[in-house]
PDB file of C-alpha atoms in Angstrom:
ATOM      1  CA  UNK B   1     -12.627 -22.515 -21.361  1.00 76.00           C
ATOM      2  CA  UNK B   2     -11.574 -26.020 -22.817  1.00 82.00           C
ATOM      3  CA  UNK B   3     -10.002 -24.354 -25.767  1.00 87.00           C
ATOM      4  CA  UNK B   4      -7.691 -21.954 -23.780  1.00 89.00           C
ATOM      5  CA  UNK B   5      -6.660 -24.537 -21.183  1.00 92.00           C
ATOM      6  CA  UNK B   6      -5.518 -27.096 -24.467  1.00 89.00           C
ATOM      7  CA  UNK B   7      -3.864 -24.338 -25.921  1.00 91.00           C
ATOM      8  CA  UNK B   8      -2.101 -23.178 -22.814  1.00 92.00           C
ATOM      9  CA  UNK B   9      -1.172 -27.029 -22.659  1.00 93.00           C
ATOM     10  CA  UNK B  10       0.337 -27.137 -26.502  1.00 92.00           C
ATOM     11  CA  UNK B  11       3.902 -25.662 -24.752  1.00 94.00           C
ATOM     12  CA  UNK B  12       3.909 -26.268 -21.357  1.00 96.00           C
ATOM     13  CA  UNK B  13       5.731 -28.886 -19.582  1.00 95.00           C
ATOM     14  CA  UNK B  14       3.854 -29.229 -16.330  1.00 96.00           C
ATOM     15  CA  UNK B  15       0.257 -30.131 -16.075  1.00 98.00           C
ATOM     16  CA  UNK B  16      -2.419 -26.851 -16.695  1.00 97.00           C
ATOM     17  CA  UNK B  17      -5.026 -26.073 -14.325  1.00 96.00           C
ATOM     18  CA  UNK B  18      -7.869 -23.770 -14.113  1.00 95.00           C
ATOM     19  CA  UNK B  19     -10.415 -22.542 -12.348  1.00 95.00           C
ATOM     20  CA  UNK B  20     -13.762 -23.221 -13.642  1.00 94.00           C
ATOM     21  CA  UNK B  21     -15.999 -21.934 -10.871  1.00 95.00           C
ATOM     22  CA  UNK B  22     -14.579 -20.457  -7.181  1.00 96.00           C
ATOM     23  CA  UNK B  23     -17.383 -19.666  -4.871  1.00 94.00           C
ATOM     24  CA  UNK B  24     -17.627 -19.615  -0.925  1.00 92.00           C
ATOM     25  CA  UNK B  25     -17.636 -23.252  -0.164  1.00 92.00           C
ATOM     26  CA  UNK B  26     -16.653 -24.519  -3.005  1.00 95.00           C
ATOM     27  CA  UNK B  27     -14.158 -24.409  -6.216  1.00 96.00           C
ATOM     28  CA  UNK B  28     -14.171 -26.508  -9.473  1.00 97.00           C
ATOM     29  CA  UNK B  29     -11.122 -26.389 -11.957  1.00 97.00           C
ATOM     30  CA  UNK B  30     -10.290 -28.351 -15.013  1.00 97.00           C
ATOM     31  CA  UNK B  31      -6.663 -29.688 -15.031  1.00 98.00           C
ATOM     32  CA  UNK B  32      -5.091 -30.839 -18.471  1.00 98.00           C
ATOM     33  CA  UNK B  33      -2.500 -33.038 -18.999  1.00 98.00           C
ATOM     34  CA  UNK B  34       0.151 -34.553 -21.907  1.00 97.00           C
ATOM     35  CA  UNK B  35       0.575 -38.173 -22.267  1.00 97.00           C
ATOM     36  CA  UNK B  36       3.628 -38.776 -19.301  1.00 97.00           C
ATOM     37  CA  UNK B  37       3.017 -35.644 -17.309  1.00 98.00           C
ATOM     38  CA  UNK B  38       2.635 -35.687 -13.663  1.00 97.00           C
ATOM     39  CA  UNK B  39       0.642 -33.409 -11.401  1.00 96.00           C
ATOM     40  CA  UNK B  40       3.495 -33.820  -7.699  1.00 96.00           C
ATOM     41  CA  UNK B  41       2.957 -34.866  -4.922  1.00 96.00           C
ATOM     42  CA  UNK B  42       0.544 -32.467  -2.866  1.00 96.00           C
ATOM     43  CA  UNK B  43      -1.968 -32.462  -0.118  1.00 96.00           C
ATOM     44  CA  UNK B  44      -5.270 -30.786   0.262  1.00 96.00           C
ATOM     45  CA  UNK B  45      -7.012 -29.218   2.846  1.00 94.00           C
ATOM     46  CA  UNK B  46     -10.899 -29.741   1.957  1.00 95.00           C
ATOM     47  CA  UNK B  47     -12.673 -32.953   0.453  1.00 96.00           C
ATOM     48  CA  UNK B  48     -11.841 -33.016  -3.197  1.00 98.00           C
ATOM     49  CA  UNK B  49     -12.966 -35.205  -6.146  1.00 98.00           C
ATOM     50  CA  UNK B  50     -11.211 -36.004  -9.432  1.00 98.00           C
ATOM     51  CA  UNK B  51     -13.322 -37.110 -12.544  1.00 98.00           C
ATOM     52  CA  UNK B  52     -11.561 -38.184 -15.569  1.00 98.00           C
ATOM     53  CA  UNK B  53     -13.244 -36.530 -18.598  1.00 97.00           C
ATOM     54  CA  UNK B  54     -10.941 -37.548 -21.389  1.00 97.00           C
ATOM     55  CA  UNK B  55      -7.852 -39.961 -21.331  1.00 98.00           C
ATOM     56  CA  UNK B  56      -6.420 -42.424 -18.793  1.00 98.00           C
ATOM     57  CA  UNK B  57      -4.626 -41.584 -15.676  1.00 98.00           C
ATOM     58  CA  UNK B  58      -2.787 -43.108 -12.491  1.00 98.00           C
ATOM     59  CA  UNK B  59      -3.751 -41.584  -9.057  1.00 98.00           C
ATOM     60  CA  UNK B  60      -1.377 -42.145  -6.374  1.00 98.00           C
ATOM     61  CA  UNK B  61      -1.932 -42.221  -2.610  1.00 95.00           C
ATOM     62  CA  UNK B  62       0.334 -43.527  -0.056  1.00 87.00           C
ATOM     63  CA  UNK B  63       1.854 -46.932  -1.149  1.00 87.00           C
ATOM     64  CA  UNK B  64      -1.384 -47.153  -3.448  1.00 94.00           C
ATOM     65  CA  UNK B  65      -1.880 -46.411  -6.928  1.00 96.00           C
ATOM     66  CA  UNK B  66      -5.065 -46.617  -8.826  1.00 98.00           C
ATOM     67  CA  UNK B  67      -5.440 -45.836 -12.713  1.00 98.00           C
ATOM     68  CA  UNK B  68      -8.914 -43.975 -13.677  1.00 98.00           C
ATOM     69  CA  UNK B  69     -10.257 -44.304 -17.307  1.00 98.00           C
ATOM     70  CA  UNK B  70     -12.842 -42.032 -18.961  1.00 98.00           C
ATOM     71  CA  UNK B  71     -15.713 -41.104 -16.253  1.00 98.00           C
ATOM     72  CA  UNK B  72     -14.065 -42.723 -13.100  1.00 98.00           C
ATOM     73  CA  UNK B  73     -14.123 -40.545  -9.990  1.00 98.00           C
ATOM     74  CA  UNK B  74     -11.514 -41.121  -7.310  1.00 98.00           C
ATOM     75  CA  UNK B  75     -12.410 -38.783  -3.245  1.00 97.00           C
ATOM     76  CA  UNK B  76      -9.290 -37.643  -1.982  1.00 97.00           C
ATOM     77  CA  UNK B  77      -9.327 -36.976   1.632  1.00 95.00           C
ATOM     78  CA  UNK B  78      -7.581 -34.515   3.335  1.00 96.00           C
ATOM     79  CA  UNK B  79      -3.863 -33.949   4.077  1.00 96.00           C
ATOM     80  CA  UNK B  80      -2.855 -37.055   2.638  1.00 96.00           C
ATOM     81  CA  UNK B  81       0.240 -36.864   0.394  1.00 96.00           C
ATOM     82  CA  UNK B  82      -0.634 -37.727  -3.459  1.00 97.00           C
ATOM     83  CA  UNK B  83      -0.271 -37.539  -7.128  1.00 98.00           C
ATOM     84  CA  UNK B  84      -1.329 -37.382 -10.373  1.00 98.00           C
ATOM     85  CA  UNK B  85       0.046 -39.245 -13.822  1.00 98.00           C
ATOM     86  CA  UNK B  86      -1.646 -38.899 -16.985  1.00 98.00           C
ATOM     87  CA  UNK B  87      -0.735 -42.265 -19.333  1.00 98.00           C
ATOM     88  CA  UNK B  88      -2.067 -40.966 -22.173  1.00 97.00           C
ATOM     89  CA  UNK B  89      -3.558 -37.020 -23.098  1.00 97.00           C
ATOM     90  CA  UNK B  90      -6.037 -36.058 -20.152  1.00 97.00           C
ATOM     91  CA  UNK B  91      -8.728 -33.762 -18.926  1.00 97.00           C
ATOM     92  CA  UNK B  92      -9.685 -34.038 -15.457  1.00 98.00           C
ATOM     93  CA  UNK B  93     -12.351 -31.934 -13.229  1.00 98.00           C
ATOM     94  CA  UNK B  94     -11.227 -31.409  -9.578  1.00 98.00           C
ATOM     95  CA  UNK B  95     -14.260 -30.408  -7.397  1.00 98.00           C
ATOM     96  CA  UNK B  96     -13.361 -29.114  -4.267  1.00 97.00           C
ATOM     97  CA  UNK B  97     -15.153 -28.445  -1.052  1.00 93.00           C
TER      98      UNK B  97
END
């Protein structure tokens, strides 16, 4: 799983997500990112957590940003408008639900 979403990430331009698990109430996916990408601005509609597992990244929320290093988690509520920036190479885990 790892291995296919880093090499899916060796030519793409955008951030690369994917699902890890999907059930009924809940789904987990492992996003990847390049040193300067950014995952827009976007809004969800359950409870969701981000966990840095490798690399650095800036979360942004409102007027608000907040950068997470290796381990930190960061609950995004619902139906607020934010984003993601990775400042250096990143894997994150989004569990939602």
């Amino acid at each position: 799983m790892f291995k296919d979403i880093l090499q899916k990430l060796e030519n793409a331009v955008n951030p690369v997500a994917q699902v890890v698990q999907n059930t009924t109430c809940s789904k987990v996916l492992v996003i990847a990112f390049k040193k300067g990408m950014t995952l827009a601005a976007h809004k969800t509609d359950v409870p969701a957590k981000l966990v840095v597992i490798k690399g650095k990244v800036i979360y942004q929320e409102l007027n608000q940003q907040e950068k997470l290093f290796l381990y930190d988690e960061k609950d995004i509520p619902v139906a607020v408008l934010h984003s993601v920036e990775a400042i250096e190479d990143s894997l994150c885990l989004l569990f939602k639900g």
